[in-house]
Coordinates of C-alpha atoms and ligand atoms in Angstrom, one line a residue:
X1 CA 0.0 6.7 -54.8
X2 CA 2.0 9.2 -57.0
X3 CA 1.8 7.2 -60.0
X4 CA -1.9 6.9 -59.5
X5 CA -1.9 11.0 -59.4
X6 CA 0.3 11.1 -62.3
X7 CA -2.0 8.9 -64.2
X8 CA -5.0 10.6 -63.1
X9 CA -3.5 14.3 -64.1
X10 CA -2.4 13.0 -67.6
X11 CA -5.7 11.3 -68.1
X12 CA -7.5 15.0 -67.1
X13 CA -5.3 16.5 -69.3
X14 CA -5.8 14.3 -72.3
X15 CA -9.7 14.4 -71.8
X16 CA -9.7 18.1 -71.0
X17 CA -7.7 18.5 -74.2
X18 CA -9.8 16.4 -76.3
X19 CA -13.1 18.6 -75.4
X20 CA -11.1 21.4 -76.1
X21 CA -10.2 20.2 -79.1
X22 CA -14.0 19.1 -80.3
X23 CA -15.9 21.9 -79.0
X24 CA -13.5 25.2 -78.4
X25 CA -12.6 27.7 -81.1
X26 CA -15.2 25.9 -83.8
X27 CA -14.3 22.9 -83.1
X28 CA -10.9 20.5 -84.3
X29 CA -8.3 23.2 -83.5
X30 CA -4.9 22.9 -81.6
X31 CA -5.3 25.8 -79.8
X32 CA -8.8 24.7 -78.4
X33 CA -7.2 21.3 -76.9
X34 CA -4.4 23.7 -75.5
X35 CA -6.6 25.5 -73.9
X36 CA -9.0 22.8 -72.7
X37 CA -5.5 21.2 -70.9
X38 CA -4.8 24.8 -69.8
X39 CA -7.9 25.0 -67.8
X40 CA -8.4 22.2 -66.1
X41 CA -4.2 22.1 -65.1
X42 CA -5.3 25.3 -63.4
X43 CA -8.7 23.8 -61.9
X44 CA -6.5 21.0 -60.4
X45 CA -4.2 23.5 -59.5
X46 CA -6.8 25.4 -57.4
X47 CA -8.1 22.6 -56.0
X48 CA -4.8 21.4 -54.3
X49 CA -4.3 25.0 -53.3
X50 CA -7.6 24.2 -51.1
X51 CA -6.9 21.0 -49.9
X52 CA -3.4 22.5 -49.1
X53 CA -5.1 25.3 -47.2
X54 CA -7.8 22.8 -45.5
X55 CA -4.7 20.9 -44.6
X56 CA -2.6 23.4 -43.0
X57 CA -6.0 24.6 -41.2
X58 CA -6.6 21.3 -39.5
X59 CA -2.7 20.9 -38.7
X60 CA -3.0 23.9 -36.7
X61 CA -5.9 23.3 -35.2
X62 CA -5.8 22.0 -31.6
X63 CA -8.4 18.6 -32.7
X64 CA -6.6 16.1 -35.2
X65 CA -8.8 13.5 -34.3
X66 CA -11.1 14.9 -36.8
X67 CA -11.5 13.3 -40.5
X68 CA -11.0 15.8 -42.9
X69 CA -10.1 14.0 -46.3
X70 CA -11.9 11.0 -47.1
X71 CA -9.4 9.6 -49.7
X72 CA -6.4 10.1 -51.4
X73 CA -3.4 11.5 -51.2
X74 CA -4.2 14.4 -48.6
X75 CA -5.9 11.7 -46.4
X76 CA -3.0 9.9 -46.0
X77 CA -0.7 13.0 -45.2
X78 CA -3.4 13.7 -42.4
X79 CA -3.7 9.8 -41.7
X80 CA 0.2 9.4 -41.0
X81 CA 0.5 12.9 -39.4
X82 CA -2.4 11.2 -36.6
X83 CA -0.7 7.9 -36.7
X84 CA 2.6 9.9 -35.8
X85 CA 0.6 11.8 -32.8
X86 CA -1.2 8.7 -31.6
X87 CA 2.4 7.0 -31.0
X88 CA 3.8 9.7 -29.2
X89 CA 0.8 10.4 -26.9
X90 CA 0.4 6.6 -26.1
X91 CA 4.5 6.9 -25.4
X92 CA 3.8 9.9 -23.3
X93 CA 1.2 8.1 -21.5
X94 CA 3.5 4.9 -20.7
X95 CA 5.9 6.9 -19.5
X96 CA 3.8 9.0 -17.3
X97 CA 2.4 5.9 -16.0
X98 CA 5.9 4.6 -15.3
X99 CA 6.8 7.6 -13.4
X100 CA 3.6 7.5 -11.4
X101 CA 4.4 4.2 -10.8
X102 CA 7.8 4.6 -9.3
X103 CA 6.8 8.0 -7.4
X104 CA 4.6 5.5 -5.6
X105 CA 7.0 3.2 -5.0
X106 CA 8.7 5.7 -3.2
X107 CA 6.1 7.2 -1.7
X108 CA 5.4 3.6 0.2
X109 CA 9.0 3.3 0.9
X110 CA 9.6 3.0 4.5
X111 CA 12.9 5.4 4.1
X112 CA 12.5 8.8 3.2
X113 CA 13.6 10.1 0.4
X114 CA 14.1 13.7 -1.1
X115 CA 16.1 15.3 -4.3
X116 CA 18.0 18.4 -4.0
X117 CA 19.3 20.1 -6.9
X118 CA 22.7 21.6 -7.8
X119 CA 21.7 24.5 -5.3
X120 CA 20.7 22.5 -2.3
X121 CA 17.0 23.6 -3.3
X122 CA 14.5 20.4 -2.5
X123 CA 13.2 19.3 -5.7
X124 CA 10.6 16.8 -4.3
X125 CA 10.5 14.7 -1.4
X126 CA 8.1 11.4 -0.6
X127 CA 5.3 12.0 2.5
X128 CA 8.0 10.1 4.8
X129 CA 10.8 12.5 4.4
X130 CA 8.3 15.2 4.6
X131 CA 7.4 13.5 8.3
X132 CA 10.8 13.3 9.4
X133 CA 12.1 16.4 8.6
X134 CA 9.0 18.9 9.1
X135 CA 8.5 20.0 5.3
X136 CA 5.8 20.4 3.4
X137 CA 6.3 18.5 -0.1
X138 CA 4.4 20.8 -2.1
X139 CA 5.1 24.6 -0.3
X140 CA 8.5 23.9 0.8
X141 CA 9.6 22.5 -3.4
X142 CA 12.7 25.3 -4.4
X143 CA 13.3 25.7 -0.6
X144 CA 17.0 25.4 0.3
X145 CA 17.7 22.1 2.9
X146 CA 19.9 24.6 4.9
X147 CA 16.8 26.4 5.8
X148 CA 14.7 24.0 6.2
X149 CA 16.5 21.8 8.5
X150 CA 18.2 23.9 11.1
X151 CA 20.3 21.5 12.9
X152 CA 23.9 22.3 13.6
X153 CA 24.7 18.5 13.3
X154 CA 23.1 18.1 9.1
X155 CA 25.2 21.8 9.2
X156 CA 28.1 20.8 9.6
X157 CA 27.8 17.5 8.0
X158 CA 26.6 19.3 4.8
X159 CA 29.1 21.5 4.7
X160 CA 32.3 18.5 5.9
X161 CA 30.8 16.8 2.6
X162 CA 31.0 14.2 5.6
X163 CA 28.3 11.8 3.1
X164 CA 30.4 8.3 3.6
X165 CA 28.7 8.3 7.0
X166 CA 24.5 8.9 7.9
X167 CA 24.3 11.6 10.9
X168 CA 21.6 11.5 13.4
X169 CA 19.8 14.7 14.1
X170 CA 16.4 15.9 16.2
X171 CA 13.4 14.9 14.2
X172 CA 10.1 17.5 13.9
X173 CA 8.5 15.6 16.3
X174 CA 11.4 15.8 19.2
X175 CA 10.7 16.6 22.7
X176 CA 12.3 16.0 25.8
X177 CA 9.5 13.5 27.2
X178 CA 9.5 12.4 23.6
X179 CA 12.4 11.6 21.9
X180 CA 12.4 11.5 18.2
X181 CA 15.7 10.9 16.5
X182 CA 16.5 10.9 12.7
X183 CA 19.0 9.5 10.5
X184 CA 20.2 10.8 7.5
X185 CA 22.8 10.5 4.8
X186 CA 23.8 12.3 1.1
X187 CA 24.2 10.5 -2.0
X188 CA 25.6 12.7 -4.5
X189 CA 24.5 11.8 -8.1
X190 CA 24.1 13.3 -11.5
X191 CA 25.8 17.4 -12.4
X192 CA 26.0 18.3 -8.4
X193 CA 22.8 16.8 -7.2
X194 CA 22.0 15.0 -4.6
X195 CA 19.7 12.1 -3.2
X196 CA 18.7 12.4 0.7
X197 CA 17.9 9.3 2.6
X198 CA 16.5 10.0 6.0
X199 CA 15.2 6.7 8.6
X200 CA 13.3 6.6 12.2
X201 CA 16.0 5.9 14.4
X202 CA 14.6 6.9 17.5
X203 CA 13.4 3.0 18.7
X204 CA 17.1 2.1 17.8
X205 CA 18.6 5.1 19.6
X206 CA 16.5 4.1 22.7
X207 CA 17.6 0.2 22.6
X208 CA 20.9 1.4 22.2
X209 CA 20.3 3.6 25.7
X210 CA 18.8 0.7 27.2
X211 CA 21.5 -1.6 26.0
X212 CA 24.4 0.6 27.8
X213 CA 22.5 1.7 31.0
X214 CA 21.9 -2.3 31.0
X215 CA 25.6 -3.3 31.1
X216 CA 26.7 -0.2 32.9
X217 CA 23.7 -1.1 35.8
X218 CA 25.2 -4.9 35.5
X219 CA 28.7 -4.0 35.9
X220 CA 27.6 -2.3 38.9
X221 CA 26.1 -4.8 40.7
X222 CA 28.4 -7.2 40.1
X223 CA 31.7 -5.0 41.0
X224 CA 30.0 -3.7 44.2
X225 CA 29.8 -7.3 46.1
X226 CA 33.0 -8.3 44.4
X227 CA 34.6 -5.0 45.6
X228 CA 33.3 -5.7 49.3
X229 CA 34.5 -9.8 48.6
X230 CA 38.0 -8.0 48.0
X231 CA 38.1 -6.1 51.0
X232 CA 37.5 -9.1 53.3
X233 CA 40.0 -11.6 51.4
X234 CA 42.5 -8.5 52.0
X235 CA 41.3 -8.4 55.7
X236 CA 42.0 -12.2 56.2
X237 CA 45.5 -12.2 54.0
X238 CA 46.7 -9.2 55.9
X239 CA 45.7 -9.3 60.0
X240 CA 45.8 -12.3 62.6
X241 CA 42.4 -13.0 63.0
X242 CA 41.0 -15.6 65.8
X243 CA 38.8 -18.8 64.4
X244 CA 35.7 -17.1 65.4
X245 CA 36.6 -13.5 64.0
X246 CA 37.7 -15.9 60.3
X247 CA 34.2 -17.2 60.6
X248 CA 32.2 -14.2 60.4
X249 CA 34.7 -12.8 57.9
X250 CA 33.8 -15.9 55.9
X251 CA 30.2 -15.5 56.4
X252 CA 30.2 -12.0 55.4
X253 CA 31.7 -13.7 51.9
X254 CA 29.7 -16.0 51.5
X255 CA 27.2 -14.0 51.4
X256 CA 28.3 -11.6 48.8
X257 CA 29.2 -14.7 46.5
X258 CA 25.3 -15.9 47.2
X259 CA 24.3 -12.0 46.1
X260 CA 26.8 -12.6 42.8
X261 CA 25.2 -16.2 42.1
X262 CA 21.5 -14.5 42.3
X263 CA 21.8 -12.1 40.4
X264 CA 24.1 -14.0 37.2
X265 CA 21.3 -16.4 37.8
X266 CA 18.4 -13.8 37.7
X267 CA 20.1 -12.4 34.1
X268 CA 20.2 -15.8 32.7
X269 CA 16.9 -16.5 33.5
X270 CA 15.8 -13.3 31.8
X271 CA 18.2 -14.4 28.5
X272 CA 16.7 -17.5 28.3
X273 CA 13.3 -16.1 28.7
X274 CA 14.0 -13.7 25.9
X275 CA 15.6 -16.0 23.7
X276 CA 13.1 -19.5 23.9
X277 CA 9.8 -19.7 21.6
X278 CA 6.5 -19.1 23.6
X279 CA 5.3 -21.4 26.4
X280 CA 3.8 -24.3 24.8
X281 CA -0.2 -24.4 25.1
X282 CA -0.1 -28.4 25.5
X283 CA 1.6 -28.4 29.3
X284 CA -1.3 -28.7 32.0
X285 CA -1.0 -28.0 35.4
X286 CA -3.2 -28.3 38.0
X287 CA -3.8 -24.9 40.1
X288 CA -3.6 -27.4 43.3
X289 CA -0.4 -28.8 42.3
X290 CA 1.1 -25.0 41.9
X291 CA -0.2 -23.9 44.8
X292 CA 1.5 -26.7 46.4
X293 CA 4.6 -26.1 45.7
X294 CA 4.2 -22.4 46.2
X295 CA 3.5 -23.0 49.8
X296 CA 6.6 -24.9 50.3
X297 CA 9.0 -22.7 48.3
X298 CA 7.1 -20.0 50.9
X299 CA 7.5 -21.8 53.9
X300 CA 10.9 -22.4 53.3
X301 CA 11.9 -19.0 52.2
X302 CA 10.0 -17.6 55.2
X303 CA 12.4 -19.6 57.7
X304 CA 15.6 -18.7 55.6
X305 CA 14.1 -14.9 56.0
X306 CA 13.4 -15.0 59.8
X307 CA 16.5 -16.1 61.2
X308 CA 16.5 -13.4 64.1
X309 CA 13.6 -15.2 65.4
X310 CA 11.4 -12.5 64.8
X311 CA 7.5 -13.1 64.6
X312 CA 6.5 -15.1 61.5
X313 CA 4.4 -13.3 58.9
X314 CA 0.8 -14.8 58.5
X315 CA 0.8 -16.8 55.1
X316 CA -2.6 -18.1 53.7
X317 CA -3.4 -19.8 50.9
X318 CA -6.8 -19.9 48.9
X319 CA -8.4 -21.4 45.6
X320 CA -11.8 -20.0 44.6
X321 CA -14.6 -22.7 44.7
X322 CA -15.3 -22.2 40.4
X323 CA -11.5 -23.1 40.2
X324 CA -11.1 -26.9 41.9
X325 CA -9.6 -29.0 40.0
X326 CA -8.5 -26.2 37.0
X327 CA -5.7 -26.5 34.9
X328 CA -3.3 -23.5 33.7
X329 CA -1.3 -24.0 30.1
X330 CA 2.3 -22.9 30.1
X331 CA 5.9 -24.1 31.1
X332 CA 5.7 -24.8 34.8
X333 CA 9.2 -24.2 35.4
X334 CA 8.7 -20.3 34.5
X335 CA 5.2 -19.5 36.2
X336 CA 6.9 -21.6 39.2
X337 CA 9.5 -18.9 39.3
X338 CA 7.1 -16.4 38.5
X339 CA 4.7 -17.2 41.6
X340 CA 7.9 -17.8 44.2
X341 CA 9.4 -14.2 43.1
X342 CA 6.0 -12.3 44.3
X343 CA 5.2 -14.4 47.3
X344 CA 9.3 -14.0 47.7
X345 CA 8.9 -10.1 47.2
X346 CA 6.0 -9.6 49.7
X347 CA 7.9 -12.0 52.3
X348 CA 10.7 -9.9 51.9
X349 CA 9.1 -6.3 51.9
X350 CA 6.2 -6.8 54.5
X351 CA 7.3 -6.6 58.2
X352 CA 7.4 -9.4 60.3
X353 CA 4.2 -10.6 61.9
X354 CA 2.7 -9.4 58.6
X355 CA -0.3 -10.3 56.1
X356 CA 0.0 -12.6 52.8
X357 CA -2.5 -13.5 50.8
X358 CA -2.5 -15.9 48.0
X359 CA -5.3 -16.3 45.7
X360 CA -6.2 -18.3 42.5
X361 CA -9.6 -16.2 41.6
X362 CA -12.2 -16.9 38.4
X363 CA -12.5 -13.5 36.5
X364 CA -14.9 -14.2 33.9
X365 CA -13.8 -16.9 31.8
X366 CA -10.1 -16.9 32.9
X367 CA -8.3 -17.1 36.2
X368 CA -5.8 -15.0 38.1
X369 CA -3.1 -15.6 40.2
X370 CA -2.7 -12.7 43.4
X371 CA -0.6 -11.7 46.5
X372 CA -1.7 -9.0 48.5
X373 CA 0.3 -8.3 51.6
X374 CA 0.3 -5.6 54.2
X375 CA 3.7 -4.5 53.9
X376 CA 4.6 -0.8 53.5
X377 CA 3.0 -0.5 50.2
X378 CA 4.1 1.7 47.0
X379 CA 4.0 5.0 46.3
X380 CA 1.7 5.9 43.0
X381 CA 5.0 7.7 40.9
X382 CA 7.2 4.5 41.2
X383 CA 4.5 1.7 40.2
X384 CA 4.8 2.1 36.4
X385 CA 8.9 1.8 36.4
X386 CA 8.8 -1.1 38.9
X387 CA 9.3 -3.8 36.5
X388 CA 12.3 -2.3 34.5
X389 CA 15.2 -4.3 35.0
X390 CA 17.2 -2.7 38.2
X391 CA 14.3 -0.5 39.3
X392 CA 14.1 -0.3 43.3
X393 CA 12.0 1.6 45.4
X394 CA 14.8 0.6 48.3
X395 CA 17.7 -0.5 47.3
X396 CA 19.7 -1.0 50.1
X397 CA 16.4 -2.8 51.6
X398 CA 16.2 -5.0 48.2
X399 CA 20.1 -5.9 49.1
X400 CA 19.8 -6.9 52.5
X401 CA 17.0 -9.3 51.8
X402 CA 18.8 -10.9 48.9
X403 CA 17.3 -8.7 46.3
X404 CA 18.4 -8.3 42.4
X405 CA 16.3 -5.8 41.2
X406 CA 14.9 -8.3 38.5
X407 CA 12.6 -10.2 40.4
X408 CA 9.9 -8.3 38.9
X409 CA 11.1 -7.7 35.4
X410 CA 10.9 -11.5 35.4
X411 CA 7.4 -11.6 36.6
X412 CA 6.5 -9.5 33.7
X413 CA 8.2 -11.6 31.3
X414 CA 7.0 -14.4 32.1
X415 CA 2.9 -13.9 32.4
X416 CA 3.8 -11.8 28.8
X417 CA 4.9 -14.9 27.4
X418 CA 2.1 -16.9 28.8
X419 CA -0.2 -13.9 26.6
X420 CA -1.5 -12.7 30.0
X421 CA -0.4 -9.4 32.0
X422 CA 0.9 -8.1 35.2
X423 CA -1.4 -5.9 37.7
X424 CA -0.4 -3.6 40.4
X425 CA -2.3 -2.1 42.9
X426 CA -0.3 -0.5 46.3
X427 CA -0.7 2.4 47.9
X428 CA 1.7 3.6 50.4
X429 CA 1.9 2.4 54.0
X430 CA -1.3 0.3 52.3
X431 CA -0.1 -2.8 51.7
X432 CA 0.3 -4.1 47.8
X433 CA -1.1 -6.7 45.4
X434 CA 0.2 -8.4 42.4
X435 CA -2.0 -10.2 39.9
X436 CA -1.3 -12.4 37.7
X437 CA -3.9 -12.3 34.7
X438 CA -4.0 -15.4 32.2
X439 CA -6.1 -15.7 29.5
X440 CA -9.2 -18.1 28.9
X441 CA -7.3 -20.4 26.2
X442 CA -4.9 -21.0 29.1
X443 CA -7.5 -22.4 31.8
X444 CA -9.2 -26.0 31.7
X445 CA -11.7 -26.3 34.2
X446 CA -12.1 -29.6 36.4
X447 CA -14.5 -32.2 35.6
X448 CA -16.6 -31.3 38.5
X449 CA -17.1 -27.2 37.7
X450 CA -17.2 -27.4 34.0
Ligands
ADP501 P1 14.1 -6.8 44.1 O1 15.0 -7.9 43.8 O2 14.8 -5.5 44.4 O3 13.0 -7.1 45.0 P2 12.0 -6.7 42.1 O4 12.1 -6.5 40.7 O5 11.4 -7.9 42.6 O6 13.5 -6.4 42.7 O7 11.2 -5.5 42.7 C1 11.5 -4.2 42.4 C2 11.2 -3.2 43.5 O8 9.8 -3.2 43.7 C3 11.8 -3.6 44.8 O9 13.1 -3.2 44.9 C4 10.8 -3.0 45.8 O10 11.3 -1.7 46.0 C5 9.5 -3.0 45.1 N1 8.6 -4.1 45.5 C6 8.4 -5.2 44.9 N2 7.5 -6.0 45.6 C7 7.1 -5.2 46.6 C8 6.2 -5.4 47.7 N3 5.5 -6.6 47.8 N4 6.0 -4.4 48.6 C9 6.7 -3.3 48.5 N5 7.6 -3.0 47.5 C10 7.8 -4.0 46.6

């Protein structure tokens, strides 16, 4: 390119020169070819001092995009100077779309996360963070943590640099009747700043609470029968006791060894419950064949029950006509020990001489499985806690009849795993009923009704 414009001046020159020299000063003089060159070195002149001037114009102008030299050696100053630009915006635009990008990613990131700079002021934070800790991403940004988060606990941790270790604090949304913990913990990074990771621990928190009231309510029940089991052993080591007097003593132990064996049998039932796949959908059973056997489970429970002598309750069975021959899907070992423990619990509960009713109904296209009785029925406050593991209305009536507190936490288990539910109606000193509610893909209907 320069050795084109070299080329190009000279050639001016020698052709300005040469008119000069023919036609200036009469014609064939020295002077006139001097002057020719003279003039058109300074034309040329002016007219890079334009282009120059055109060319600074359009640099500072805020539209490059626009063509301004059409050739040349200005056109490609302007042409690289645009090349130049278009890199670096198409650059800026890859790496705006790469920070988008990952702001995204954090933004769907179950955790939340928030930056801090060297001051402790928030820098930005994703919408989790913002959700766990009550800030606003956009009006809270510059905000020091410290005032934001006004817990004693992140206090004190902030200030112990304690950040080996995450610390649980109240989240926005805590209330009593509500619990709503939050985990946090400080990564330091960079000149003094620092990352902030905070996670929903509440459902852990709870499980954790469940876990310890579950072994400190097992413990319980275990140490109580084995404490009165001590006693007697004690009584029989230490005094002179006649045959008869050793009998009931032995008796009496027994019968605190039986409460033991229920209830380590009643919490391995519930572990294996919890820890097997579902209930396949391939076992049939006929509704007559478990009412069958629910009658004599019940008979035989009702004589162990009534060994006073007192009046027998009044135990009736019933299939609904649309349900004769039906089948119900599901292990029969579990909805066997499902249907004893409610016809067991209303034995158990209702008075002597009492009602029991047990139904297999049609509702809609599925079936149900009931037992009403007129016992002493249940008081509205207590019937959503009553299938938590060691809930009792009574407890020292669920003990004398054998009880474990779990009979009904199995239940529930059970008809869960069988993808149906547990109703309860009761009112006090109105009797109860449990239903058993399975749904359609577990019923076959007989030959004869379908
Ligand atoms: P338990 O082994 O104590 O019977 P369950 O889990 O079977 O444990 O029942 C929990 C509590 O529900 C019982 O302690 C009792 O207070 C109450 N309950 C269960 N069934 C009946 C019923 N048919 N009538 C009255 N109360 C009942």
């Amino acid at each position: 390119m320069i050795f084109e414009r070299v080329v190009g001046f000279l050639l001016m020159m020698v052709l300005a020169g040469l008119l000069g020299f023919f036609t200036l000063f009469e014609g064939r003089s020295m002077l006139g070819a001097l002057t020719g060159m003279c003039v058109a070195a300074s034309l040329l002149y002016l007219l890079d001092m334009v282009r120059a001037y055109r060319y600074l114009r359009w640099l500072r102008s805020d539209d490059l995009s626009v063509d301004i030299f059409k050739t040349g050696y200005w056109e490609e100053a302007s042409g690289r100077v645009r090349k130049m630009l278009k890199q670096k915006d198409l650059s800026r635009i890859a790496s705006e779309d790469s920070l988008r990008q990952f702001l995204a990613a954090i933004q769907a990131s179950p955790n939340g996360v928030l930056l801090l700079d060297p001051e402790s002021r928030i820098q930005w934070c994703n919408q989790t963070a913002a959700k766990h800790l009550g800030i606003d991403p956009q009006l809270d940004s510059q905000q020091l943590i410290g005032n934001m988060l006004r817990s004693p606990t992140f206090s004190s941790y902030v200030s112990a640099k304690a950040f080996d270790d995450e610390v649980i604090i109240e989240g926005r949304l805590h209330r009593v009747d509500n619990p709503h913990k939050v985990g946090i913990q400080i990564f330091p990074y960079g000149d003094g700043r620092m990352l902030l990771l905070s996670r929903d621990v509440t459902s852990i928190e709870q499980a954790e609470v469940m876990r310890r009231d579950f072994v400190a309510n097992v413990s319980h029940e275990i140490r109580t029968p084995l404490t009165v089991l001590l006693g007697f052993v004690e009584t029989l080591q230490t005094l002179s006791l006649t045959p008869q007097e050793q009998n009931n003593y032995l008796q009496l132990m027994a019968k605190q060894a039986f409460r033991m064996k229920s209830l380590v049998e009643d919490l391995l039932t519930l572990s294996r419950l919890e820890g097997s796949p579902f209930p396949s959908l391939q076992e049939w059973s006929t509704i007559d064949s478990i009412v069958h056997r629910c009658e004599e489970d019940a008979h035989g429970l009702m004589k162990a029950l009534n060994t006073d002598g007192a009046a027998m309750h009044q135990l009736s069975f019933h299939i609904d006509e649309a349900l004769q021959d039906a089948e119900v899907s599901g292990s029969s070992k579990e909805l066997a020990s499902a249907f004893t423990n409610l016809i067991s619990n209303a034995l158990r509960y209702t008075p002597a001489g009492g009602q029991i009713k047990v139904k297999w109904s049609r509702i809609g296209d599925s079936a149900a499985f009931s037992v009403e009785d007129s016992g002493p029925g249940i008081s509205v406050e207590h019937l959503p806690r009553l299938a938590e593991r060691f809930y009792r209305i009574d407890r020292s009536r669920s003990r004398d009849t054998g009880g474990t507190g779990l009979g009904l936490a199995i239940v529930k288990h059970v008809i869960q795993r069988h993808g149906g539910q547990m109703q309860i109606e009761s009112k006090l000193n109105q009797g109860s009923k449990f239903t058993l509610l399975f749904p359609a893909v577990r019923l076959r209907l007989g030959q004869t009704v379908a």
